[in-house]
Amino acid sequence: MLKSHKKTQKAAKLASNLVLGIETSCDETAASVIRRQENGRVQVLSSLVASQNEAHAPYGGVVPEIAARAHMQKIDGLIKGAVRAAKINWDDLDAVAATAGPGLIGGVITGLLAAKGLSVSLDIPLIAVNHLEGHALSPRLTQNCPFPYLLLLVSGGHTQLLSVKGVGDFTRLGSTVDDAAGETFDKTAKMMGLSFPGGPALERMAAFGNPNAISLPRPFKGKPHADFSFSGLKTAAARAFDNLGNMCEQGKADIAASFQQAVSDVLCDRTANAMEMFKQNKRAKPDASTDNPDSPDRLVVAGGVAANATIRAGLNNLCADKGFTLIAPPLKYCGDNGAMIALVGAEKLALGQSDRLDVKARPRWPLDIKSAKQNPASGFGKKGPKS
Ligand code: KG4
Ligand code: ZN
């Protein structure tokens, strides 16, 4: 429900909305201003991302305390910079949106508190955004991508296949039972002594290798469901690395290329099953307004790992084979950014949704809460289902 902000009624009626988006869930501090027209067209007026890579590199992974401190140091300057770069005044903003989870809680609290402060001082609605929904809707920043679509969400913390029927309307078709794809890239890269962040470093090294040089497993390949498992693949890559002993750069490149190909094959195999499920669900519910059985089938790939060229090529071939259209955000919107958070905020605002000031930051926040509770493939810890 929209609250009684002085701009709220105006915002709901406006032909376009200006929304500030704030992202602080992991190791990127980001802020962006977007304009969303009533017809769904979006203009990104500014998108600033401050990476913390250098601070975490010595540890080979994200250190939560370092991340939280860096977000606190950077957030004010970044927000001011985003508003300045958008060439707007503070008063022009119609709403402020911030990631409220899932993520590293210290960082999430920092961004959400900044958004709450702006909501009060500017008297504009606050929208608490699920970070995963930001990735899920990210292609809609730059292209026409109507609902429904099948989503392969591949980030550092999550690997899931979902049917996306609308804003806030997700059905999980599959999920990882152990590591996420990005996590597997990062851990394998670290094991091979590559620089942080591991995913892009491993892709660069793989460019010089032979993807067929080393035989690696494809976990769950051929199984009828759409779940993922990556831990066996990660262990097999580590064993191949150990077996080669004192290795030349070519040996490393061959392992990197073989590993990357195995991840791509697994993602494509699982996605092929989810495509069947997606089509069946569409046919089974022809009356629902967004479930038009005759609409073209679309696959969206989003999240940091969606930047990987081998994976994009594999999915492209799969889509050509299965009659789907592949939609992927431009590289700058694959990783964490503020524009995708502003977009979810703008889409929710257009639907008359906003949040109270006491909305809480959440370390865990599944997109499909019902499925996550029924079948917590990625664990159901003290803080609730993970995916
Ligand atoms: O979506 P994202 O920026 O942050 C999370 O929400 O987790 O995803 C980060 C993940 C990291 O694991 C990173 O190594 C991976 O995406 N990644 C890649 C590539 N670029 C980023 N993995 C493989 N190939 C890439 N080019
Ligand atoms: Zn992310």
Coordinates of C-alpha atoms and ligand atoms in Angstrom, one line a residue:
M1 CA 0.0 0.0 0.0
L2 CA 1.2 3.5 -0.8
K3 CA 1.6 5.7 2.3
S4 CA 0.5 9.3 2.6
H5 CA 3.6 11.0 1.3
K6 CA 3.0 14.4 -0.2
K7 CA 4.3 13.1 -3.5
T8 CA 2.6 9.7 -3.4
Q9 CA -0.6 10.6 -5.1
K10 CA 1.2 12.6 -7.7
A11 CA 3.7 9.7 -8.2
A12 CA 0.9 7.2 -8.8
K13 CA -0.7 9.4 -11.4
L14 CA 2.5 10.5 -13.2
A15 CA 3.2 9.4 -16.7
S16 CA 6.8 8.9 -15.6
N17 CA 8.6 8.3 -12.3
L18 CA 12.1 9.2 -11.2
V19 CA 13.4 6.7 -8.7
L20 CA 16.7 6.5 -6.9
G21 CA 18.0 2.9 -6.4
I22 CA 20.6 1.9 -3.7
E23 CA 22.5 -1.5 -3.7
T24 CA 24.8 -2.6 -0.9
S25 CA 24.1 -6.4 -0.5
C26 CA 27.6 -7.7 -1.2
D27 CA 30.9 -6.0 -2.2
E28 CA 29.6 -3.3 -4.6
T29 CA 28.2 0.0 -3.3
A30 CA 25.9 1.3 -6.1
A31 CA 23.4 4.1 -6.6
S32 CA 21.4 5.0 -9.7
V33 CA 18.6 7.2 -10.9
I34 CA 16.2 6.0 -13.5
R35 CA 13.1 7.4 -15.2
R36 CA 10.4 4.9 -15.9
Q37 CA 7.5 5.8 -18.3
E38 CA 4.0 4.6 -17.8
N39 CA 4.5 2.3 -20.8
G40 CA 7.4 0.5 -19.1
R41 CA 10.2 2.2 -21.0
V42 CA 13.2 3.0 -18.9
Q43 CA 15.9 5.6 -19.1
V44 CA 19.0 5.1 -16.8
L45 CA 20.0 8.7 -16.0
S46 CA 22.9 7.6 -13.9
S47 CA 24.5 4.4 -12.5
L48 CA 27.5 4.5 -10.3
V49 CA 29.2 1.4 -8.9
A50 CA 32.1 1.5 -6.4
S51 CA 33.8 -1.9 -6.3
Q52 CA 35.5 -3.1 -3.2
N53 CA 37.6 -5.7 -5.1
E54 CA 40.9 -4.3 -3.9
A55 CA 39.9 -4.4 -0.3
H56 CA 38.9 -8.1 -0.5
A57 CA 41.6 -9.3 -2.9
P58 CA 44.2 -10.1 -0.2
Y59 CA 41.7 -12.5 1.4
G60 CA 40.6 -14.2 -1.9
G61 CA 36.9 -13.6 -1.0
V62 CA 34.4 -11.1 0.4
V63 CA 35.0 -10.3 4.1
P64 CA 31.7 -9.2 5.6
E65 CA 33.1 -6.7 8.1
I66 CA 35.3 -5.0 5.5
A67 CA 32.4 -4.8 3.1
A68 CA 30.1 -3.2 5.7
R69 CA 32.7 -0.6 6.6
A70 CA 33.4 0.2 2.9
H71 CA 29.6 0.6 2.2
M72 CA 29.4 3.1 5.2
Q73 CA 32.3 5.1 3.8
K74 CA 31.1 5.3 0.3
I75 CA 27.3 5.4 0.4
D76 CA 26.7 9.1 0.9
G77 CA 29.1 10.2 -1.8
L78 CA 27.7 7.7 -4.2
I79 CA 24.1 8.7 -3.7
K80 CA 25.0 12.4 -4.1
G81 CA 27.1 11.5 -7.2
A82 CA 24.2 9.6 -8.8
V83 CA 21.7 12.5 -8.3
R84 CA 24.2 15.0 -9.6
A85 CA 25.1 12.8 -12.7
A86 CA 21.4 12.4 -13.4
K87 CA 21.1 16.2 -13.6
I88 CA 18.1 16.3 -11.4
N89 CA 17.2 18.0 -8.1
W90 CA 16.5 16.1 -4.9
D91 CA 12.9 17.3 -5.0
D92 CA 12.4 15.7 -8.4
L93 CA 12.7 12.2 -7.0
D94 CA 9.4 10.3 -6.7
A95 CA 10.6 7.4 -4.6
V96 CA 13.7 5.8 -3.1
A97 CA 14.4 2.1 -3.4
A98 CA 17.0 0.0 -1.6
T99 CA 18.0 -3.6 -1.4
A100 CA 16.6 -5.0 1.8
G101 CA 18.0 -8.5 1.3
P102 CA 19.1 -11.2 0.8
G103 CA 22.8 -10.4 1.4
L104 CA 25.5 -9.6 3.9
I105 CA 23.4 -8.0 6.7
G106 CA 25.9 -5.2 7.6
G107 CA 25.9 -3.9 4.1
V108 CA 22.1 -4.3 3.6
I109 CA 21.4 -2.3 6.7
T110 CA 23.7 0.5 5.6
G111 CA 21.9 0.9 2.2
L112 CA 18.4 0.5 3.7
L113 CA 19.1 3.0 6.4
A114 CA 20.3 5.6 3.9
A115 CA 17.1 5.0 1.9
K116 CA 14.9 5.4 5.0
G117 CA 16.7 8.7 5.8
L118 CA 16.0 10.0 2.3
S119 CA 12.4 8.8 2.4
V120 CA 11.8 10.9 5.6
S121 CA 13.7 14.0 4.6
L122 CA 12.3 14.2 1.0
D123 CA 8.9 12.9 2.1
I124 CA 8.8 10.3 -0.7
P125 CA 7.8 6.6 -0.6
L126 CA 10.4 3.9 0.4
I127 CA 10.5 0.6 -1.5
A128 CA 12.4 -2.3 0.0
V129 CA 13.7 -4.4 -2.9
N130 CA 14.6 -8.1 -3.0
H131 CA 18.1 -8.1 -4.6
L132 CA 17.3 -11.2 -6.6
E133 CA 14.2 -9.5 -8.1
G134 CA 16.6 -6.8 -9.2
H135 CA 18.6 -9.3 -11.2
A136 CA 15.4 -11.0 -12.4
L137 CA 14.0 -7.8 -13.9
S138 CA 17.3 -6.4 -15.0
P139 CA 16.8 -7.0 -18.8
R140 CA 13.7 -4.7 -18.6
L141 CA 16.1 -1.8 -18.0
T142 CA 17.3 -1.8 -21.6
Q143 CA 14.9 -3.9 -23.7
N144 CA 11.3 -5.0 -24.2
C145 CA 11.0 -8.2 -22.0
P146 CA 7.3 -8.8 -21.3
F147 CA 6.1 -11.3 -18.7
P148 CA 6.0 -14.3 -18.5
Y149 CA 9.5 -15.6 -19.0
L150 CA 11.8 -18.4 -17.8
L151 CA 14.7 -17.0 -15.7
L152 CA 18.1 -18.6 -15.1
L153 CA 19.5 -16.6 -12.2
V154 CA 23.2 -17.2 -11.8
S155 CA 25.0 -15.1 -9.3
G156 CA 27.6 -15.4 -6.5
G157 CA 25.2 -16.7 -3.9
H158 CA 22.3 -18.1 -6.0
T159 CA 21.6 -20.5 -8.9
Q160 CA 18.0 -20.9 -9.7
L161 CA 15.5 -21.5 -12.5
L162 CA 12.2 -19.6 -12.0
S163 CA 9.1 -18.8 -13.9
V164 CA 8.6 -15.0 -13.7
K165 CA 4.9 -14.1 -14.2
G166 CA 5.0 -10.5 -13.0
V167 CA 6.5 -8.1 -10.4
G168 CA 6.7 -10.2 -7.2
D169 CA 5.3 -13.3 -8.9
F170 CA 7.9 -16.1 -9.1
T171 CA 7.6 -19.9 -9.2
R172 CA 10.8 -21.8 -8.5
L173 CA 11.4 -24.7 -10.9
G174 CA 14.9 -25.6 -9.7
S175 CA 17.7 -24.6 -7.4
T176 CA 21.2 -25.6 -6.4
V177 CA 21.5 -28.2 -3.7
D178 CA 25.0 -27.0 -2.7
D179 CA 27.2 -24.3 -4.2
A180 CA 26.0 -21.5 -6.5
A181 CA 27.6 -21.3 -10.0
G182 CA 29.4 -18.0 -9.2
E183 CA 30.7 -19.5 -5.9
T184 CA 32.0 -22.5 -7.8
F185 CA 33.8 -20.2 -10.2
D186 CA 35.3 -18.2 -7.3
K187 CA 36.4 -21.2 -5.3
T188 CA 37.9 -22.9 -8.3
A189 CA 39.8 -19.8 -9.3
K190 CA 41.1 -19.3 -5.8
M191 CA 42.3 -23.0 -5.7
M192 CA 44.1 -22.3 -9.0
G193 CA 45.8 -19.2 -7.5
L194 CA 43.9 -16.7 -9.8
S195 CA 43.1 -13.2 -8.8
F196 CA 39.9 -12.0 -7.1
P197 CA 37.1 -11.9 -8.2
G198 CA 37.5 -15.4 -9.5
G199 CA 34.8 -15.7 -12.2
P200 CA 36.2 -13.1 -14.7
A201 CA 39.8 -14.2 -13.9
L202 CA 38.9 -17.8 -14.7
E203 CA 37.2 -16.8 -17.9
R204 CA 40.2 -14.8 -19.0
M205 CA 42.5 -17.8 -18.4
A206 CA 40.1 -20.3 -20.1
A207 CA 40.4 -18.3 -23.3
F208 CA 43.8 -19.9 -23.9
G209 CA 42.8 -23.4 -22.9
N210 CA 41.2 -26.5 -24.6
P211 CA 37.7 -27.1 -23.2
N212 CA 38.0 -30.9 -24.0
A213 CA 41.5 -31.3 -22.4
I214 CA 40.3 -32.6 -19.0
S215 CA 37.4 -34.9 -18.4
L216 CA 35.2 -33.4 -15.6
P217 CA 31.8 -34.5 -14.3
R218 CA 28.5 -32.9 -15.3
P219 CA 26.5 -33.3 -12.0
F220 CA 22.8 -34.1 -12.4
K221 CA 23.1 -34.2 -16.2
G222 CA 20.3 -36.3 -17.7
K223 CA 18.2 -36.2 -14.4
P224 CA 14.5 -35.3 -15.0
H225 CA 14.4 -32.3 -12.5
A226 CA 15.8 -28.8 -12.9
D227 CA 18.0 -28.7 -9.8
F228 CA 21.8 -28.1 -9.8
S229 CA 24.8 -29.4 -8.0
F230 CA 28.3 -28.0 -8.4
S231 CA 30.3 -29.3 -5.4
G232 CA 31.4 -32.5 -7.2
L233 CA 32.6 -30.6 -10.2
K234 CA 34.6 -28.2 -8.0
T235 CA 36.2 -31.1 -6.2
A236 CA 37.0 -32.8 -9.5
A237 CA 38.6 -29.6 -10.9
A238 CA 40.7 -29.4 -7.7
R239 CA 41.9 -33.0 -8.1
A240 CA 42.8 -32.4 -11.8
F241 CA 44.8 -29.4 -10.6
D242 CA 46.6 -31.5 -8.0
N243 CA 47.3 -34.4 -10.3
L244 CA 49.0 -32.2 -12.9
G245 CA 51.5 -31.2 -10.1
N246 CA 54.0 -28.5 -11.2
M247 CA 51.9 -27.1 -13.9
C248 CA 52.7 -24.9 -16.9
E249 CA 50.3 -22.0 -17.8
Q250 CA 48.9 -24.1 -20.6
G251 CA 47.9 -26.9 -18.2
K252 CA 46.1 -24.3 -16.0
A253 CA 44.4 -22.8 -19.0
D254 CA 43.1 -26.3 -20.0
I255 CA 41.7 -26.9 -16.6
A256 CA 40.0 -23.5 -16.6
A257 CA 38.5 -24.0 -20.1
S258 CA 37.4 -27.6 -19.2
F259 CA 35.8 -26.4 -16.0
Q260 CA 34.0 -23.5 -17.6
Q261 CA 32.7 -25.8 -20.3
A262 CA 31.4 -28.2 -17.7
V263 CA 29.5 -25.4 -15.8
S264 CA 28.0 -24.2 -19.1
D265 CA 26.9 -27.8 -20.0
V266 CA 25.3 -28.3 -16.6
L267 CA 23.5 -25.0 -16.8
C268 CA 22.2 -25.8 -20.3
D269 CA 21.1 -29.3 -19.4
R270 CA 19.1 -28.2 -16.3
T271 CA 17.7 -25.2 -18.2
A272 CA 16.4 -27.6 -21.0
N273 CA 14.3 -29.4 -18.4
A274 CA 13.0 -26.1 -16.9
M275 CA 12.0 -25.1 -20.5
E276 CA 9.7 -28.1 -20.7
M277 CA 8.2 -27.3 -17.2
F278 CA 7.7 -23.7 -18.2
K279 CA 5.9 -24.6 -21.4
Q280 CA 3.7 -27.2 -19.6
N281 CA 2.8 -24.6 -16.9
K282 CA 1.9 -22.1 -19.6
R283 CA -0.4 -24.6 -21.4
A284 CA -1.9 -25.7 -18.1
K285 CA -3.1 -22.2 -17.1
P286 CA -4.2 -20.6 -20.4
D287 CA -6.7 -18.3 -18.6
A288 CA -4.3 -16.3 -16.5
S289 CA -3.7 -13.0 -18.1
T290 CA 0.1 -13.2 -18.2
D291 CA 0.1 -16.9 -19.1
N292 CA -0.8 -16.4 -22.7
P293 CA -0.1 -19.9 -24.2
D294 CA 0.6 -18.4 -27.6
S295 CA 3.2 -15.8 -26.4
P296 CA 6.7 -16.5 -27.6
D297 CA 8.9 -18.4 -25.1
R298 CA 11.6 -16.3 -23.6
L299 CA 14.6 -17.3 -21.5
V300 CA 16.3 -14.6 -19.4
V301 CA 19.8 -15.2 -18.0
A302 CA 20.8 -12.7 -15.3
G303 CA 23.2 -12.2 -12.4
G304 CA 27.0 -11.9 -12.4
V305 CA 27.7 -15.2 -14.1
A306 CA 25.5 -14.2 -17.0
A307 CA 28.5 -12.1 -18.1
N308 CA 30.4 -15.3 -19.1
A309 CA 30.6 -15.5 -22.9
T310 CA 30.9 -19.4 -23.1
I311 CA 27.7 -19.7 -20.9
R312 CA 25.9 -17.1 -23.1
A313 CA 26.9 -19.0 -26.2
G314 CA 25.7 -22.3 -24.8
L315 CA 22.4 -20.9 -23.8
N316 CA 22.0 -19.3 -27.3
N317 CA 22.4 -22.7 -28.9
L318 CA 20.0 -24.2 -26.5
C319 CA 17.4 -21.5 -27.2
A320 CA 17.8 -22.0 -31.0
D321 CA 17.2 -25.7 -30.5
K322 CA 14.2 -25.3 -28.2
G323 CA 12.5 -22.4 -29.9
F324 CA 13.1 -19.9 -27.1
T325 CA 14.4 -16.3 -27.4
L326 CA 17.4 -15.6 -25.2
I327 CA 17.4 -12.3 -23.4
A328 CA 20.4 -11.1 -21.4
P329 CA 21.1 -7.7 -19.8
P330 CA 24.1 -5.8 -21.1
L331 CA 27.3 -6.7 -19.3
K332 CA 27.2 -3.6 -17.1
Y333 CA 23.8 -4.7 -15.6
C334 CA 24.8 -8.4 -15.1
G335 CA 26.7 -7.7 -11.9
D336 CA 25.3 -5.8 -8.9
N337 CA 24.2 -2.3 -9.7
G338 CA 21.7 0.3 -8.5
A339 CA 19.7 0.6 -11.7
M340 CA 18.1 -2.8 -11.3
I341 CA 17.1 -1.9 -7.8
A342 CA 15.6 1.4 -8.9
L343 CA 13.8 -0.4 -11.7
V344 CA 12.1 -2.8 -9.2
G345 CA 11.2 0.2 -7.1
A346 CA 9.7 2.0 -10.1
E347 CA 7.7 -1.0 -11.2
K348 CA 6.3 -1.5 -7.6
L349 CA 5.5 2.2 -7.3
A350 CA 3.6 2.0 -10.6
L351 CA 1.6 -0.8 -9.0
G352 CA 0.9 1.3 -5.9
Q353 CA 3.3 -0.6 -3.7
S354 CA 5.6 0.9 -1.1
D355 CA 7.0 -0.1 2.4
R356 CA 6.7 1.2 5.9
L357 CA 9.7 2.8 7.5
D358 CA 10.1 -0.1 9.9
V359 CA 10.7 -2.6 7.1
K360 CA 13.6 -4.9 8.1
A361 CA 16.9 -5.9 6.4
R362 CA 16.9 -9.6 5.7
P363 CA 19.9 -11.9 5.3
R364 CA 17.7 -14.4 3.5
W365 CA 14.7 -13.7 1.3
P366 CA 13.6 -16.3 -1.3
L367 CA 11.8 -15.1 -4.4
D368 CA 9.3 -18.0 -4.2
I369 CA 8.8 -18.4 -0.4
K370 CA 6.2 -21.2 -0.8
S371 CA 8.6 -23.5 -2.7
A372 CA 11.5 -22.6 -0.6
K373 CA 9.7 -23.7 2.6
Q374 CA 8.3 -26.9 1.0
N375 CA 11.6 -27.9 -0.6
P376 CA 14.5 -25.9 0.8
A377 CA 17.1 -27.1 -1.7
S378 CA 19.7 -24.7 -0.5
G379 CA 19.1 -25.2 3.2
F380 CA 16.7 -23.8 5.7
G381 CA 18.8 -22.1 8.4
K382 CA 17.8 -20.1 11.5
K383 CA 17.0 -17.2 9.3
G384 CA 14.6 -19.0 7.0
P385 CA 14.8 -20.6 3.5
K386 CA 17.8 -19.4 1.4
S387 CA 16.5 -19.7 -2.1
Ligands
KG4_1 O1 25.3 -11.0 -9.3 P1 26.7 -10.7 -8.7 O2 27.5 -9.5 -9.2 O3 26.7 -10.7 -7.2 C1 25.8 -11.5 -6.4 O4 24.6 -11.2 -6.3 O5 26.3 -12.6 -6.0 O6 27.5 -12.1 -9.1 C2 28.9 -12.2 -8.7 C3 29.4 -13.5 -9.2 C4 30.8 -13.8 -8.6 O7 30.8 -15.2 -8.2 C5 31.6 -13.7 -9.9 O8 32.8 -14.5 -9.9 C6 30.7 -14.1 -11.0 O9 29.4 -13.5 -10.6 N1 31.1 -13.6 -12.3 C7 31.5 -14.4 -13.3 C8 31.9 -13.6 -14.4 N2 31.7 -12.3 -14.0 C9 31.2 -12.4 -12.7 N3 31.5 -15.8 -13.4 C10 32.0 -16.3 -14.6 N4 32.4 -15.6 -15.6 C11 32.3 -14.2 -15.6 N5 32.7 -13.5 -16.6
ZN2 ZN 23.7 -9.9 -7.2

